[in-house]
Amino acid sequence: MIKFNSSSARIVNTKRAVNECMEIALGNDMEHADLLIFHASIGHDFKDMVTEAKRLAPNARIVAASCCGVVGREGVSESMKDMALMSVQGKDFTVGSVDGIYGHNSYEKTLEMAQKMKSENPGINMIYFLASGIDIANDQCIEALEEVFGKEVTIFGATSSDNMRGVISYQAVDDQVYEHAAYAVGFSDPSIAVDTQATHGFVAVGEPLLVTKSNGHIIQEFNGQPAWEEYTRRLGLTADATCGDSIPIGALGEKLSDDLAKEYGNQHILRVVTKHEGNDMHYATEIPEGTELWLTTRDEELIFSEMDRMVEVMKNRINGKEVVAVFHADCLARGRFLFNRIIKDELVSKMQYPFYNNGECPAWLGMYGFGEFARLGGQNTYHNYTTALYVLYRN
Amino acid sequence: MGESLTYEALKERYQELQLRVTRFSATEQELINTRDRLDHELELYKRLHRYNELATKAARLDGYYQVMTEALVDVFDLESAMILMVDLKDNHAKLYSESIHIEGREELVQQDLKHLSQVFPSGQTQHLKLESFGGLSALNVCFEGLFFHQNLPEFQTEVFLVGAVSITKAPLYNQILDRHHTIFKVFVQQFLAGLSTRIRGEEVERQLEQIKASQAELRKLSLIATKTKNGVIISDAYGRVEWVNEAFTNISGFSLAEIKGKKPKEFLQGEHTSDFDRQLLKDALWNKKDVELTLVNYTKEGLPYYNQLEIISVFDDEGHHTNFIALQKDITSEIKIQQEMLRMNSRFEMITEKSMIGVWELEWPDMRIDWSDLLWEIYGVDRSSTTNRNELWRSVLHPDDKEDVLGRLRQMMEGEVGVVHDEYRIIRANDQQVRTVECLTIAERDERGSLIRLVGSVKDVTDLKQSQNSILIQNEELKKINLELDNFVYSISHDLRSPLLSIKGILSLLMYDNQLTEDGKRFLSMADVSIGRLDGTIQEILEYSRNSRLNLKPEIFNLEEMVQNVFDDLKFSTVDPIALFIHVEGVAEVFLDRARVNVLLKNIIGNSVKYKRPETDAEIRVHIINDPQRVTIEIADNGEGIAEEHVQRIFEMFFRGTSNSVGTGLGLYICKEIVNKMNGTIEVLSKKNEGTQMVISLPQ
């Protein structure tokens, strides 16, 4: 039976930050940690982080990913020096990882990792997946994981990021630090189940952009025009705009079926796009020609009301069972670029408070990253611009 | 109604409207970004404030520098930062760093910072651009940064601050803008203010520590002065007593109240305090010099004691003489012991000198060696020799003995043996004579068994050895002569007896000749008696010789029967009757040399028969006590007895107690020799005209 503890800290010195996090999460029991899951801002030294963690907990497996900010029981922090930890005690898990994952090989690489994990632990019943968030095809990753474990195994997690510059992201497994890797933690404690859902609260505006030319997850043309030029023109940006300029305002909405829209509370699922070579754009999933994509705008009231609705729905589904941990992925564009500090704290409070147990927040590990994984219409789905909650509860 | 528009115009307006709708997001985002920037700026000031608080709490200067290095990174969202502090007193530099690995490159970083300090004016904050880092050794990987340095002469310190973003990580960091530079100026002002406070605080703290240390020292000194067994006198600059400790009162009998304000010489010195010591003290005190001496002082009761005195002159910070401190120790008992030791040492030296024993001592491990005067003579070494004594000793060792001697010495030094008795040869240095020396070497070790020193004695035994050798040779010769003499006596006696017995036989035949006159018969009879006496003498000589030559041959026999047989053989040699009484305690069988015991009994019982008193009922009483280890034979008679003056001499060779004695004077001498050979004893108790008792005790 596995046990979770969490912590977060904003400390400039990486080693001290690791010490602080581990002391809060594990106290004097550091040596008995079996798995340490770190999220840390891009300003931290990842090599120092895993080295120090290994020193303090020599028996533990360690995984880590970079992000734009963290959310823990202690609240939200978005700076260059944030760190959050979810520690796991217990043996019911398997760690898998793969390096050199990109858009063109996302399926193969994920499949390779999944098969290895399955061979090591056939009892895996949920997967925490975290991949490089810069340029991989996340729907291909889902497909590969489902190929091995089946569609019934829930995939939850996020994609690692930097501070929204879209330059680099780090992943670490044990003492190795990578830039284009993915890792997964397959949990196999039969007493634990996971419930996931995502929400965004954006509304589509104006006429859609029609994908007139694409290749896999690369959009080459919108409305017969070079994709990036047309996209930035519609946003009112110049063509030399960076992802930092476009991401906060440039969420593209893909229309959902009526059933999914009802569950989702929105007619559109959102996608993040980044500049690729030339005027090509990288789309987070495969994008067939003829797809209509809407520019969207944020609706603050909708964001709050949808958050309330999602949490309520999840609580109903969990039906009073003991929440043992919450993993949380939030789009970095929903952080300080969207809300001021007070509203952000209020929003996080709205998502945490309903899961409190005897007045205490459960173990909580959240990050501001590039993307989120959560079920939609019963299917494992990749999201952008959402808040996604993964509530682990004991059956 | 509005104007009517063409389709194209409507389409154009629709597109424009569509753009306005989407661009509203961009405008809204700009507002958000502006708000975020303001929010972030506010956050930076908050961080600055937080670090100021942290810096205030930093207990030490080290902690302050480290906190401020961290602050540089955090407040300005930089990748890394360093603060270099140079102590201008000794040019010692210390580098504090955050979020950068500079292990092994500290010196290069210091050089770079000093280089930057030469380019940019002191006391001014700088925004460093990519080109600013060109030509540097370690910081040439930086893209941009903030820099400040200043010499702080009042603190004899020079400080350098730098925060930077590397070229590699630059895309991840915000560019340094004017507003950052403004905050940096504030930061530097606060840093310098904090540093000033901290350094002053540290100085105050250091002074407080010194005061505390001085107070602690003072307490200790006070404790020492109070509790020490040595006497302490503190006097003013004129030598007048201000304070004494309890130990001084115990030694001298004077309390502080009795002597306060007086000079010690007024009450401590007396008849036997030497003038030389008085003058020495006087000169030292007059010149305010420290002095150490031992002199005779007197207690309050007027008893002299040896005072080991040390006087220290005390000066204040301005160099003014303020006090004298006198430390004194009563060393009377030590002096007495020392004198006794000197006496003992003198005696010991005398003994060793008279005994012709040289003495040496080796201190370990410094190999310092002392030789007594005599040892130089024994080795024949010139005292003026500058050669190491160990080498000198090795040089006189006889080549044939050297290896063994050094081997035994090595064993001793390695702890295998504690004492070595040795005898070896030396070649005396001055006359090249080979001499034999007898040596005793003893190792002294501490409680852990480590060698402390070796002490040893050396005696030249060459002459003694020569004397012993000649005595041994003489002894051997004497033994040989004795043996030859015994053989000679035996041969002569044996050879003499054969013709004598032939003569005795011829005389017996002549006695039966009828033609022999009465005178002839008388003469023959006289000749026969003389020959018989001569034969007896020869037999006794043979017995003596046998006893000397032959080894003991113990066997089991019945002693009572032997006594009876000896008596039966002898009882007819006298006309008057004589009675024998035998009493045996224990069994009669004994385990002794049968032949020798027979000779003993024949001689002693023979004497009892021979010297019985006329007109008395002569008797011989034999008492045998036989226990497993020893046989005691007491033979008592009531015969003539021996005169008191002769009793002690009866066992001497050829001694005869009476003029009418008929013996050779060898009988009891042979008995004594036999008893000695058998490791026994023989004693005599006798009284003239009462009788004699012989007690023989023989081990079995």
XYZ file of C-alpha atoms in Angstrom, chain B residues 231-621:
391
model
C 52.762 31.428 47.687
C 51.797 34.567 45.801
C 52.597 38.102 46.852
C 51.356 41.073 44.890
C 53.071 44.278 45.775
C 52.915 47.804 44.456
C 55.554 49.479 42.366
C 57.552 50.196 45.541
C 57.508 46.578 46.625
C 54.953 47.083 49.423
C 52.655 44.112 49.914
C 49.115 44.583 48.623
C 47.859 41.016 48.601
C 49.030 37.535 49.501
C 47.299 34.251 48.964
C 46.439 31.596 51.514
C 49.346 29.403 50.437
C 51.808 32.169 51.320
C 50.313 32.396 54.792
C 50.570 28.616 55.122
C 54.238 28.666 54.098
C 55.414 31.699 56.038
C 52.892 32.016 58.840
C 52.303 35.689 57.970
C 48.729 36.800 57.301
C 47.906 39.654 54.911
C 46.834 41.863 57.777
C 50.239 41.506 59.426
C 52.320 42.404 56.386
C 50.163 44.644 54.222
C 52.180 47.723 53.293
C 55.488 46.176 54.363
C 58.304 45.109 52.078
C 58.886 41.319 52.062
C 62.586 41.698 52.864
C 61.602 43.213 56.188
C 59.995 40.056 57.468
C 61.233 37.152 55.301
C 65.006 37.599 55.284
C 67.271 36.606 58.173
C 70.645 35.473 59.398
C 71.302 32.843 56.755
C 69.912 34.764 53.814
C 73.041 35.256 51.739
C 74.274 38.726 50.942
C 74.629 37.695 47.335
C 70.933 36.800 47.117
C 69.917 39.994 48.872
C 71.909 42.052 46.390
C 70.524 40.105 43.427
C 66.987 40.810 44.581
C 67.701 44.417 45.289
C 69.178 45.016 41.832
C 66.335 43.302 40.052
C 63.641 45.191 41.937
C 65.396 48.496 41.506
C 65.682 47.926 37.762
C 62.129 46.482 37.563
C 63.452 43.296 36.036
C 62.100 39.818 36.388
C 64.223 37.584 38.570
C 64.364 33.945 39.644
C 66.420 32.644 42.552
C 66.369 30.327 45.542
C 67.203 31.855 48.900
C 66.832 31.199 52.584
C 63.782 32.907 54.115
C 62.295 32.691 57.579
C 58.814 31.865 58.792
C 56.986 33.899 61.383
C 58.297 31.430 63.980
C 61.834 32.114 62.792
C 62.312 28.766 61.081
C 64.462 28.939 57.960
C 63.175 27.519 54.693
C 64.411 27.412 51.143
C 62.269 29.726 49.050
C 62.237 29.217 45.284
C 61.277 32.704 44.229
C 60.195 34.238 40.948
C 59.471 37.941 40.768
C 57.654 39.384 37.795
C 57.476 43.088 37.087
C 54.071 44.170 35.807
C 53.595 47.111 33.432
C 50.372 48.697 32.182
C 49.496 49.308 28.508
C 51.340 52.623 28.604
C 54.484 50.930 29.885
C 54.266 52.245 33.439
C 55.489 49.926 36.103
C 52.582 49.112 38.392
C 53.261 46.009 40.426
C 55.520 43.136 41.344
C 54.152 39.624 41.514
C 56.236 37.237 43.570
C 55.636 33.527 43.249
C 57.286 31.476 45.904
C 57.592 27.858 46.709
C 58.928 26.252 49.853
C 61.436 23.746 48.481
C 63.139 22.887 51.772
C 62.191 19.231 51.534
C 63.252 19.106 47.875
C 66.610 20.663 48.772
C 67.079 18.099 51.535
C 66.207 15.278 49.199
C 68.541 16.758 46.632
C 71.334 16.934 49.166
C 70.662 13.364 50.237
C 70.696 12.286 46.630
C 73.977 14.063 46.087
C 75.403 12.274 49.109
C 74.090 8.959 47.861
C 75.384 9.658 44.423
C 78.780 10.488 45.826
C 78.784 7.211 47.783
C 77.681 5.294 44.778
C 80.423 6.884 42.698
C 82.928 6.005 45.370
C 81.722 2.394 45.472
C 81.824 2.017 41.729
C 85.246 3.622 41.607
C 86.623 1.376 44.350
C 85.000 -1.640 42.755
C 86.496 -0.589 39.467
C 83.037 -0.570 37.897
C 82.323 1.854 35.095
C 78.766 3.147 34.771
C 76.908 4.499 31.750
C 73.468 5.822 30.923
C 71.743 6.269 27.563
C 68.670 8.530 27.231
C 66.184 7.298 24.646
C 65.333 8.365 21.995
C 67.736 11.329 21.829
C 70.689 8.920 22.336
C 72.396 11.167 24.891
C 75.052 9.018 26.623
C 76.844 9.673 29.921
C 79.951 7.743 31.000
C 81.442 7.638 34.480
C 85.120 8.606 34.819
C 86.179 5.011 35.197
C 84.479 3.915 32.007
C 86.803 6.156 29.962
C 89.720 4.354 31.602
C 88.255 0.896 31.043
C 87.796 1.607 27.351
C 91.130 3.462 27.222
C 89.458 6.283 25.345
C 90.743 9.832 25.316
C 88.288 12.086 27.154
C 88.883 14.889 24.708
C 87.546 12.800 21.835
C 84.694 14.510 20.041
C 83.425 11.267 18.566
C 79.960 10.221 19.624
C 80.182 7.929 22.661
C 78.115 5.273 21.043
C 80.613 5.217 18.182
C 83.512 5.161 20.651
C 82.029 2.143 22.428
C 81.427 0.329 19.147
C 85.000 1.072 18.099
C 86.486 -0.753 21.134
C 84.334 -3.887 20.762
C 86.348 -6.939 19.790
C 85.498 -7.797 16.145
C 84.739 -11.427 17.055
C 82.280 -10.435 19.793
C 80.811 -7.307 18.182
C 77.920 -8.928 16.327
C 76.720 -10.898 19.374
C 76.973 -7.915 21.709
C 75.073 -5.609 19.371
C 72.490 -8.344 18.764
C 71.789 -8.677 22.482
C 71.581 -4.898 22.812
C 69.092 -4.801 19.937
C 66.968 -7.481 21.608
C 66.906 -5.387 24.741
C 65.923 -2.203 22.946
C 63.142 -4.054 21.147
C 61.776 -5.183 24.498
C 62.538 -8.887 24.138
C 64.643 -8.847 27.321
C 64.748 -6.438 30.249
C 68.164 -7.200 31.688
C 71.302 -8.428 29.969
C 74.295 -9.935 31.782
C 77.074 -10.033 29.294
C 80.756 -10.790 29.073
C 82.725 -9.879 26.007
C 86.089 -8.687 24.861
C 87.202 -5.204 24.005
C 90.372 -3.881 22.454
C 91.400 -1.060 24.736
C 91.840 2.056 22.624
C 94.987 3.457 24.188
C 97.188 0.317 24.308
C 95.339 -2.081 21.973
C 95.226 -4.696 24.766
C 92.470 -7.278 24.517
C 90.498 -7.045 27.740
C 87.481 -8.946 28.998
C 84.636 -6.946 30.498
C 81.604 -8.053 32.455
C 78.553 -5.943 31.811
C 75.099 -5.531 33.232
C 72.566 -3.598 31.140
C 69.079 -2.689 32.360
C 66.299 -1.147 30.265
C 63.925 1.350 31.884
C 60.521 1.619 30.284
C 57.431 3.782 30.861
C 54.007 2.434 31.777
C 53.238 1.791 28.095
C 56.416 -0.233 27.735
C 58.249 2.357 25.667
C 61.981 2.578 26.273
C 63.065 5.571 28.358
C 66.710 4.834 28.991
C 69.366 2.158 29.313
C 71.673 2.028 32.305
C 74.638 -0.259 32.618
C 77.800 -1.181 34.462
C 81.096 -2.353 32.997
C 83.855 -4.090 34.947
C 87.216 -5.094 33.547
C 87.517 -8.730 34.679
C 90.592 -9.620 32.639
C 92.870 -10.064 35.705
C 90.191 -11.884 37.676
C 89.567 -14.197 34.770
C 93.292 -14.909 34.511
C 93.501 -15.725 38.282
C 90.443 -17.952 38.045
C 91.944 -19.751 35.097
C 95.257 -20.425 36.938
C 93.322 -21.669 40.021
C 91.333 -23.979 37.808
C 94.541 -25.294 36.265
C 96.071 -25.772 39.722
C 92.948 -27.574 40.907
C 93.101 -29.897 37.975
C 96.759 -30.610 38.700
C 96.030 -31.242 42.378
C 93.235 -33.626 41.524
C 95.603 -35.492 39.286
C 98.287 -35.614 42.003
C 95.767 -36.806 44.595
C 94.596 -39.510 42.304
C 98.126 -40.589 41.610
C 98.904 -40.497 45.336
C 95.875 -42.650 46.156
C 96.891 -45.127 43.525
C 100.421 -45.072 44.852
C 99.295 -45.633 48.483
C 97.059 -48.457 47.440
C 99.739 -50.092 45.337
C 102.404 -49.703 47.998
C 100.143 -50.950 50.795
C 98.974 -53.857 48.759
C 102.471 -54.714 47.630
C 103.861 -54.387 51.164
C 101.242 -56.625 52.711
C 102.057 -59.748 50.662
C 105.702 -60.076 51.779
C 104.653 -59.087 55.282
C 102.172 -61.960 55.489
C 104.901 -64.299 54.143
C 107.237 -63.149 56.936
C 104.407 -63.646 59.444
C 103.916 -67.234 58.181
C 107.662 -67.995 58.370
C 107.748 -66.630 61.928
C 104.868 -68.985 62.878
C 106.789 -71.911 61.469
C 109.938 -70.890 63.425
C 107.930 -70.771 66.616
C 107.423 -74.523 66.350
C 111.182 -75.191 66.141
C 112.151 -77.099 69.313
C 115.693 -75.973 69.101
C 114.700 -72.426 69.576
C 115.829 -70.891 72.863
C 113.447 -69.069 75.158
C 115.010 -65.780 74.141
C 114.686 -66.752 70.528
C 110.996 -67.578 71.093
C 110.501 -64.229 72.863
C 112.203 -62.347 70.076
C 110.156 -64.149 67.470
C 106.995 -63.362 69.399
C 107.987 -59.697 69.604
C 108.662 -59.745 65.852
C 105.252 -61.333 65.240
C 103.494 -58.615 67.300
C 105.325 -55.888 65.401
C 104.492 -57.477 62.078
C 100.826 -57.776 63.191
C 100.799 -54.064 64.125
C 102.405 -53.199 60.767
C 99.788 -55.292 58.967
C 97.056 -53.490 60.910
C 98.506 -50.151 59.846
C 98.744 -51.282 56.221
C 95.104 -52.517 56.344
C 93.951 -49.185 57.674
C 95.844 -47.370 54.914
C 94.173 -49.678 52.387
C 90.754 -48.936 53.872
C 91.427 -45.233 53.672
C 92.574 -45.684 50.101
C 89.513 -47.775 49.189
C 87.227 -45.164 50.679
C 88.884 -42.490 48.591
C 88.964 -44.410 45.366
C 85.770 -46.390 45.282
C 82.311 -45.038 44.689
C 79.472 -45.664 47.112
C 77.728 -48.961 46.531
C 74.508 -49.094 48.608
C 72.737 -52.425 49.135
C 70.182 -53.913 51.524
C 71.585 -55.767 54.514
C 70.728 -56.503 58.137
C 72.512 -53.941 60.283
C 71.717 -55.701 63.553
C 73.370 -58.886 62.283
C 76.410 -56.907 61.099
C 76.787 -55.286 64.574
C 76.559 -58.717 66.187
C 79.124 -60.269 63.766
C 81.624 -57.397 64.230
C 81.298 -57.718 68.003
C 81.691 -61.521 67.834
C 84.938 -61.089 65.848
C 86.325 -58.628 68.370
C 85.149 -59.888 71.742
C 87.915 -62.465 71.984
C 90.658 -59.917 71.471
C 90.379 -59.193 75.208
C 90.536 -61.479 78.204
C 87.895 -59.735 80.284
C 84.310 -60.330 79.358
C 82.334 -57.606 77.637
C 78.612 -57.513 76.994
C 76.743 -56.230 73.907
C 73.169 -54.894 73.960
C 71.470 -54.077 70.664
C 68.201 -52.180 70.393
C 66.619 -51.556 66.978
C 63.860 -49.044 66.282
C 62.227 -49.946 63.001
C 63.395 -52.762 60.762
C 66.957 -53.979 60.899
C 67.376 -53.975 57.098
C 69.093 -50.834 55.837
C 70.073 -49.561 52.361
C 73.704 -48.449 52.790
C 77.231 -49.158 51.537
C 77.779 -52.461 53.357
C 81.626 -52.497 53.261
C 81.970 -48.931 54.532
C 79.438 -49.456 57.381
C 81.373 -52.606 58.331
C 84.652 -50.621 58.585
C 82.860 -47.960 60.670
C 81.504 -50.539 63.139
C 84.809 -52.429 63.344
C 86.677 -49.253 64.234
C 84.162 -47.893 66.788
C 83.210 -51.197 68.427
C 86.897 -52.146 68.282
C 87.753 -49.006 70.261
C 85.059 -49.838 72.849
C 86.539 -53.305 73.241
C 90.118 -52.004 73.219
C 89.575 -49.239 75.760
C 87.295 -50.907 78.260
C 87.932 -50.084 81.888
C 89.406 -52.805 84.058
C 87.447 -53.871 87.118
C 84.185 -52.946 85.568
C 81.455 -54.954 83.913
C 82.253 -53.770 80.457
C 79.354 -53.278 78.128
C 78.553 -51.860 74.733
C 75.059 -50.583 73.938
